[in-house]
PDB file of C-alpha atoms and ligand atoms in Angstrom:
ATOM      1  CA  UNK T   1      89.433  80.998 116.471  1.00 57.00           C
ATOM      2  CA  UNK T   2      87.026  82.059 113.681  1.00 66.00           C
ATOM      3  CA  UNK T   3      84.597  79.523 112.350  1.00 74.00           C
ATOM      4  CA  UNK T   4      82.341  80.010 109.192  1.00 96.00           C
ATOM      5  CA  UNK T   5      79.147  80.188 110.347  1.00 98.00           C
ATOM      6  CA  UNK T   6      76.730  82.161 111.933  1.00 98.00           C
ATOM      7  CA  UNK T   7      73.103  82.426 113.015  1.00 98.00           C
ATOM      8  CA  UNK T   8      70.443  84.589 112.328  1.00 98.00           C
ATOM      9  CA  UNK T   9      66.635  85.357 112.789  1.00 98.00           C
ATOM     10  CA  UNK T  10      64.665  86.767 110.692  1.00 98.00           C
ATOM     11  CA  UNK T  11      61.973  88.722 113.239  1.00 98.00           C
ATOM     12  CA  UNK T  12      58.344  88.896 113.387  1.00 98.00           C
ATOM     13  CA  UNK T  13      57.787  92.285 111.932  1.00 97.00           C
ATOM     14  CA  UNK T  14      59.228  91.454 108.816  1.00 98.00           C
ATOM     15  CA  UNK T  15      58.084  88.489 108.487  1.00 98.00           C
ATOM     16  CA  UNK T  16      54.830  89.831 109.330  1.00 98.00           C
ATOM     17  CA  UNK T  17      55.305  92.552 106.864  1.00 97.00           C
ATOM     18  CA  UNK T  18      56.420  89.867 104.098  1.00 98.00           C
ATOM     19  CA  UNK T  19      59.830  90.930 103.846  1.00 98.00           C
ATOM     20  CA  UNK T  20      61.089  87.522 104.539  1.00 98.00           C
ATOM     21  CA  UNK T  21      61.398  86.451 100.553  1.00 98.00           C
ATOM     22  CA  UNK T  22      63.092  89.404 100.061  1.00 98.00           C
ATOM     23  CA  UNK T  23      65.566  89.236 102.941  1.00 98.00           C
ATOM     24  CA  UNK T  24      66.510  85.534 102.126  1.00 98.00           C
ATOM     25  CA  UNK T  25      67.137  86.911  98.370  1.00 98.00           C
ATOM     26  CA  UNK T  26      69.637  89.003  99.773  1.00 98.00           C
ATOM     27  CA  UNK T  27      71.294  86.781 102.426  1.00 98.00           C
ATOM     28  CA  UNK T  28      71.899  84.431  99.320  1.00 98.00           C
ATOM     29  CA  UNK T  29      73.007  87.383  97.122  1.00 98.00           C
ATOM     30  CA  UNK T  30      75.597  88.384  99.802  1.00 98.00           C
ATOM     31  CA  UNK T  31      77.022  85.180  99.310  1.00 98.00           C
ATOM     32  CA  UNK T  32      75.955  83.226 102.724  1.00 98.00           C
ATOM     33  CA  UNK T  33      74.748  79.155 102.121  1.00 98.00           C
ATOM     34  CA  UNK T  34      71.901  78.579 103.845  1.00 98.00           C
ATOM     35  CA  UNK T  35      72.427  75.233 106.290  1.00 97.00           C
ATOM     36  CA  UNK T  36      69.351  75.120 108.307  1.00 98.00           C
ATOM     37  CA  UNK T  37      66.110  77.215 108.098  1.00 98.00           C
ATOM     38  CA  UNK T  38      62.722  76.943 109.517  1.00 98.00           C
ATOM     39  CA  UNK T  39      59.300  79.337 110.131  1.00 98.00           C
ATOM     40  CA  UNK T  40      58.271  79.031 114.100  1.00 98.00           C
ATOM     41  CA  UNK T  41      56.986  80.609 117.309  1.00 98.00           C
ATOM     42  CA  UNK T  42      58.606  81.410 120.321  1.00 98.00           C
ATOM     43  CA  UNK T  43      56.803  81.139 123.426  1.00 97.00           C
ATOM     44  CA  UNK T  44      57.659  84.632 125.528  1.00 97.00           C
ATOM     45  CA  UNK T  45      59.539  82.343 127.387  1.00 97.00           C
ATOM     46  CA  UNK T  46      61.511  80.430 125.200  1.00 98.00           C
ATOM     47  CA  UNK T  47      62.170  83.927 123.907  1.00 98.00           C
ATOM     48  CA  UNK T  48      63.253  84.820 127.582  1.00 98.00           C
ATOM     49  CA  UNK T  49      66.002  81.686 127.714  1.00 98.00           C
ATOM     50  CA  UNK T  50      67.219  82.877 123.919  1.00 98.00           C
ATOM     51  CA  UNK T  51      67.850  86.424 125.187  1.00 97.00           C
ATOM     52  CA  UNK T  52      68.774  85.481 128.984  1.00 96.00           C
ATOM     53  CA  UNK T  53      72.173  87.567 128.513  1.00 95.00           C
ATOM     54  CA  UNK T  54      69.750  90.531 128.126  1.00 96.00           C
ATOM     55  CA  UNK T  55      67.428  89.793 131.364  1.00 97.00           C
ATOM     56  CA  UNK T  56      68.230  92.320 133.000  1.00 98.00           C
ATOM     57  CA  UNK T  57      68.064  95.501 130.810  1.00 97.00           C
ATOM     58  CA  UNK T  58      65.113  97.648 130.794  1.00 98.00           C
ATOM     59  CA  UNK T  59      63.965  96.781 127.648  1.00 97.00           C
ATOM     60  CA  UNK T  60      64.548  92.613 128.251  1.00 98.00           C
ATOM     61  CA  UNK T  61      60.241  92.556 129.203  1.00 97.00           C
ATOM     62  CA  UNK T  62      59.162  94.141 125.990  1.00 98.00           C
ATOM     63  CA  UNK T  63      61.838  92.425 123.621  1.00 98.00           C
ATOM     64  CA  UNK T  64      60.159  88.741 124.962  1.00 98.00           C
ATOM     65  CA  UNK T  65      56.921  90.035 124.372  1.00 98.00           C
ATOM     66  CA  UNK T  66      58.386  91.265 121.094  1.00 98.00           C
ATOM     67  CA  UNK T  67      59.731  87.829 120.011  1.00 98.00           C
ATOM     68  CA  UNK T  68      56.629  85.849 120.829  1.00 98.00           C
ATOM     69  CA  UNK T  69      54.559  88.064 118.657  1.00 98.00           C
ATOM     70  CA  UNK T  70      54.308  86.290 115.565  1.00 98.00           C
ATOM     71  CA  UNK T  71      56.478  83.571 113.349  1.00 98.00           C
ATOM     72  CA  UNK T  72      60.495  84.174 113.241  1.00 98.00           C
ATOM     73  CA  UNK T  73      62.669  82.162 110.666  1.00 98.00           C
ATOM     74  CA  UNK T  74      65.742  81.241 112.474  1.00 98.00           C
ATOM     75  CA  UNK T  75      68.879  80.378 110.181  1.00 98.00           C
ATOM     76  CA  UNK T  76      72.223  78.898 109.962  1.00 98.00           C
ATOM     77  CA  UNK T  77      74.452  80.346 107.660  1.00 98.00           C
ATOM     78  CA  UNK T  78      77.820  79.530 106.384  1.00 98.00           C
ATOM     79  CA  UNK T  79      80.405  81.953 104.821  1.00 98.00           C
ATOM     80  CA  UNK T  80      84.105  82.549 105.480  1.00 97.00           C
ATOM     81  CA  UNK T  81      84.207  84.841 108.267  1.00 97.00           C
ATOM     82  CA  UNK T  82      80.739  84.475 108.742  1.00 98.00           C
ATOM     83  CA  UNK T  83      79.989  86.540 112.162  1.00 98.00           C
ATOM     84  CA  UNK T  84      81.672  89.429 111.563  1.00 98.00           C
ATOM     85  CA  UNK T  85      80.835  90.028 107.457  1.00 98.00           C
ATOM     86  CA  UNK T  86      76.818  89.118 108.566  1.00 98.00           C
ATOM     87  CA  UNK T  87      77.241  91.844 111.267  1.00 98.00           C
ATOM     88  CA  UNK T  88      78.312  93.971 108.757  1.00 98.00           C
ATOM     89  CA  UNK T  89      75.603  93.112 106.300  1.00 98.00           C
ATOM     90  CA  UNK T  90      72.769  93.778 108.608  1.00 98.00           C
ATOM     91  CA  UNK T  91      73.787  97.061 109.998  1.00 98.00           C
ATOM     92  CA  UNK T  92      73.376  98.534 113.352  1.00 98.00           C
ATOM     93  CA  UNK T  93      70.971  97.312 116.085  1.00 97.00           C
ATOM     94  CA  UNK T  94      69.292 100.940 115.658  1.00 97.00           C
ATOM     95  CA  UNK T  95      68.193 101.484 112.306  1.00 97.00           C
ATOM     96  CA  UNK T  96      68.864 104.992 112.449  1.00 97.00           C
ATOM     97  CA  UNK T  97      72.628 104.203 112.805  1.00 98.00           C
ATOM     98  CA  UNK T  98      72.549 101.169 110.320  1.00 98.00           C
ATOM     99  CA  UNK T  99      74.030 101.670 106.802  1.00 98.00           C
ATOM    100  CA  UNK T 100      72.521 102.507 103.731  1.00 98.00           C
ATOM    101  CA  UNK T 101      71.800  98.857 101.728  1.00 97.00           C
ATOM    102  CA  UNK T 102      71.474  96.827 105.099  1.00 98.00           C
ATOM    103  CA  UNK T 103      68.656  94.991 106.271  1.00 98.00           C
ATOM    104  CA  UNK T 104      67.708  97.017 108.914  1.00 98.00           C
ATOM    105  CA  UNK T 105      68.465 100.293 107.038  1.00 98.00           C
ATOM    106  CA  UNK T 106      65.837  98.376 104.815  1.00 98.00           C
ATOM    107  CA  UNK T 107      63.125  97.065 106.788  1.00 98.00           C
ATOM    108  CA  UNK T 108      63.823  98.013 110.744  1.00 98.00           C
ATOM    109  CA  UNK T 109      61.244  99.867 112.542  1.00 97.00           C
ATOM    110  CA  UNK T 110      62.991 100.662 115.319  1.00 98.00           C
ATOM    111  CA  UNK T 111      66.000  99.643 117.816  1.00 98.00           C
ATOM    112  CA  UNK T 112      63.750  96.618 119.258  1.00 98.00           C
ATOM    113  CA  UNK T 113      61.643  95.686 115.864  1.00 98.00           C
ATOM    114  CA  UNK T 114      64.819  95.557 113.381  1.00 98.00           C
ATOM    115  CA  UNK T 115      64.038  92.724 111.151  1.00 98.00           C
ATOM    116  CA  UNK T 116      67.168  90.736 111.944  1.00 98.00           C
ATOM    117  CA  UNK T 117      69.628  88.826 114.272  1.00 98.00           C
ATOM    118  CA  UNK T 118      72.792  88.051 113.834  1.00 98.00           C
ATOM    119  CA  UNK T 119      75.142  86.297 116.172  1.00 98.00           C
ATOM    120  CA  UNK T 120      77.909  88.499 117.849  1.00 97.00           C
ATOM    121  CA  UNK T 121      80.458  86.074 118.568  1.00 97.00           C
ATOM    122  CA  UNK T 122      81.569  82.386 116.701  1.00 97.00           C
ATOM    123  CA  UNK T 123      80.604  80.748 120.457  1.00 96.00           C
ATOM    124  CA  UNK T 124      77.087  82.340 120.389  1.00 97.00           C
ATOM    125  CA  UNK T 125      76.706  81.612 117.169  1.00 97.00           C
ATOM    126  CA  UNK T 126      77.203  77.701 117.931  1.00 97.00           C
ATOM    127  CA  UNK T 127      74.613  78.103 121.178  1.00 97.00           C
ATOM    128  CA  UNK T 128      72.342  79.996 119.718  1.00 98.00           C
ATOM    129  CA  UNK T 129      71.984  77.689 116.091  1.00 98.00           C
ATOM    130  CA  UNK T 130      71.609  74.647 118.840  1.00 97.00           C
ATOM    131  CA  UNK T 131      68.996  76.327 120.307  1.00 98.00           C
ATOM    132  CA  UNK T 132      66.830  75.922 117.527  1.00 98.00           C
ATOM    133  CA  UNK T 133      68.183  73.290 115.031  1.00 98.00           C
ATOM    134  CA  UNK T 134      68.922  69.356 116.656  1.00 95.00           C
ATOM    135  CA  UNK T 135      72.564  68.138 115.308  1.00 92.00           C
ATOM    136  CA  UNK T 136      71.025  66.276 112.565  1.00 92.00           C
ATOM    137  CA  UNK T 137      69.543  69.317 111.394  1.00 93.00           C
ATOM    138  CA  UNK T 138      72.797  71.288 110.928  1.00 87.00           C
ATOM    139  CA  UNK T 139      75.059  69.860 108.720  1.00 81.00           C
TER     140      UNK T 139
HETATM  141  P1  CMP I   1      69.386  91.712 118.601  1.00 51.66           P
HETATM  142  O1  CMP I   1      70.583  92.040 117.804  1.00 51.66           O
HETATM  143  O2  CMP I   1      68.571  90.545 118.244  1.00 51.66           O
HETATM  144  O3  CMP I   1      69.840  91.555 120.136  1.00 51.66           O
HETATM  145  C1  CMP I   1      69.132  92.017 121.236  1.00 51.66           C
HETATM  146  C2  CMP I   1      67.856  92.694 120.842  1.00 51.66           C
HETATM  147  O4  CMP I   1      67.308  93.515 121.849  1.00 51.66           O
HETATM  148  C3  CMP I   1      68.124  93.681 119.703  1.00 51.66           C
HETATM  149  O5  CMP I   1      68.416  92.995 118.533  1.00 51.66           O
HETATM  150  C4  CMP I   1      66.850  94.484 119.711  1.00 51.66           C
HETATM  151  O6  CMP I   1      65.759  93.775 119.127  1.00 51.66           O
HETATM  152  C5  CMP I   1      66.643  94.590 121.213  1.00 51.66           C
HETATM  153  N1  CMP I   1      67.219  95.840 121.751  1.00 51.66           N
HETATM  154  C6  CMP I   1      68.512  96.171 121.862  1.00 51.66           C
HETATM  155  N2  CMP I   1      68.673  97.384 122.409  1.00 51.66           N
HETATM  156  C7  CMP I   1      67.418  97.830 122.673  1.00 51.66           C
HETATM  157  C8  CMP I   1      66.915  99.013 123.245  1.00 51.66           C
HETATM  158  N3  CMP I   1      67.724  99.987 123.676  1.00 51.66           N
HETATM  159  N4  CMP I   1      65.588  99.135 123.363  1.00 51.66           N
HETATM  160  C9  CMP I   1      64.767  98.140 122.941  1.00 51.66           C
HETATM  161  N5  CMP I   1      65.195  96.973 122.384  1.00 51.66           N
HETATM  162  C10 CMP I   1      66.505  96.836 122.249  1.00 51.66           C
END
């Protein structure tokens, strides 16, 4: 079953490289509400529990080092088909691959710095917006 929302981070490079404003500008544009949104830090390991399905790739080290680098703005977004048409929005994990007018054809640096989450499945999307945002923060 599809629902209609998704979650997303914005990452620290760009919001370290003040791309947030203009990210959110065109989240909005693409026609997702925003439901919950906040600026915070992730400890390396609270980054480590949010990306335990990666722990043990190569790059899993680096990415929680990564992620704990500087302020992220987490999101909950809602949209009909959310997870999929937010996949599509942001492009490829590699930038290189990603499409012209995505974010991360936009503002990635590369595969691990690419400006942008977004949930690959309706359940993840539920555990990972939890994992930031209490229930009275998601409605
Ligand atoms: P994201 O879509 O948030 O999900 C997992 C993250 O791991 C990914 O974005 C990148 O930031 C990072 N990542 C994925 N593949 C690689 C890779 N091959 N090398 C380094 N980082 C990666």
């Amino acid at each position: 079953m599809t629902t209609n929302r998704t979650f997303t981070m914005i990452k620290p490079d760009a919001v370290a490289d003040g791309h947030s404003g203009s990210i959110i500008k065109m989240i909005e544009a693409a026609g997702f509400k925003i439901i919950a949104m906040k600026k915070t830090l992730l400890t390396a390991e609270r980054a480590g529990q949010f990306y335990q399905v990666h722990a043990e790739r190569p790059f899993y080290g680096d990415l929680c080092g990564y992620m704990s680098s500087g302020p992220i703005i987490p999101m909950i977004l809602e949209k009909e088909n959310a997870v999929a048409d937010f996949r599509t929005f942001i492009g490829a994990t590699n930038p290189e691959q990603a499409a012209e007018g995505t974010v991360r054809k936009l503002y990635a640096k590369s595969i691990q710095a690419n400006a942008i989450h977004g949930s690959d499945s309706d359940e993840n999307a539920a555990i990972e917006g939890s994992f930031f945002f209490s229930e009275t923060e998601r409605f």
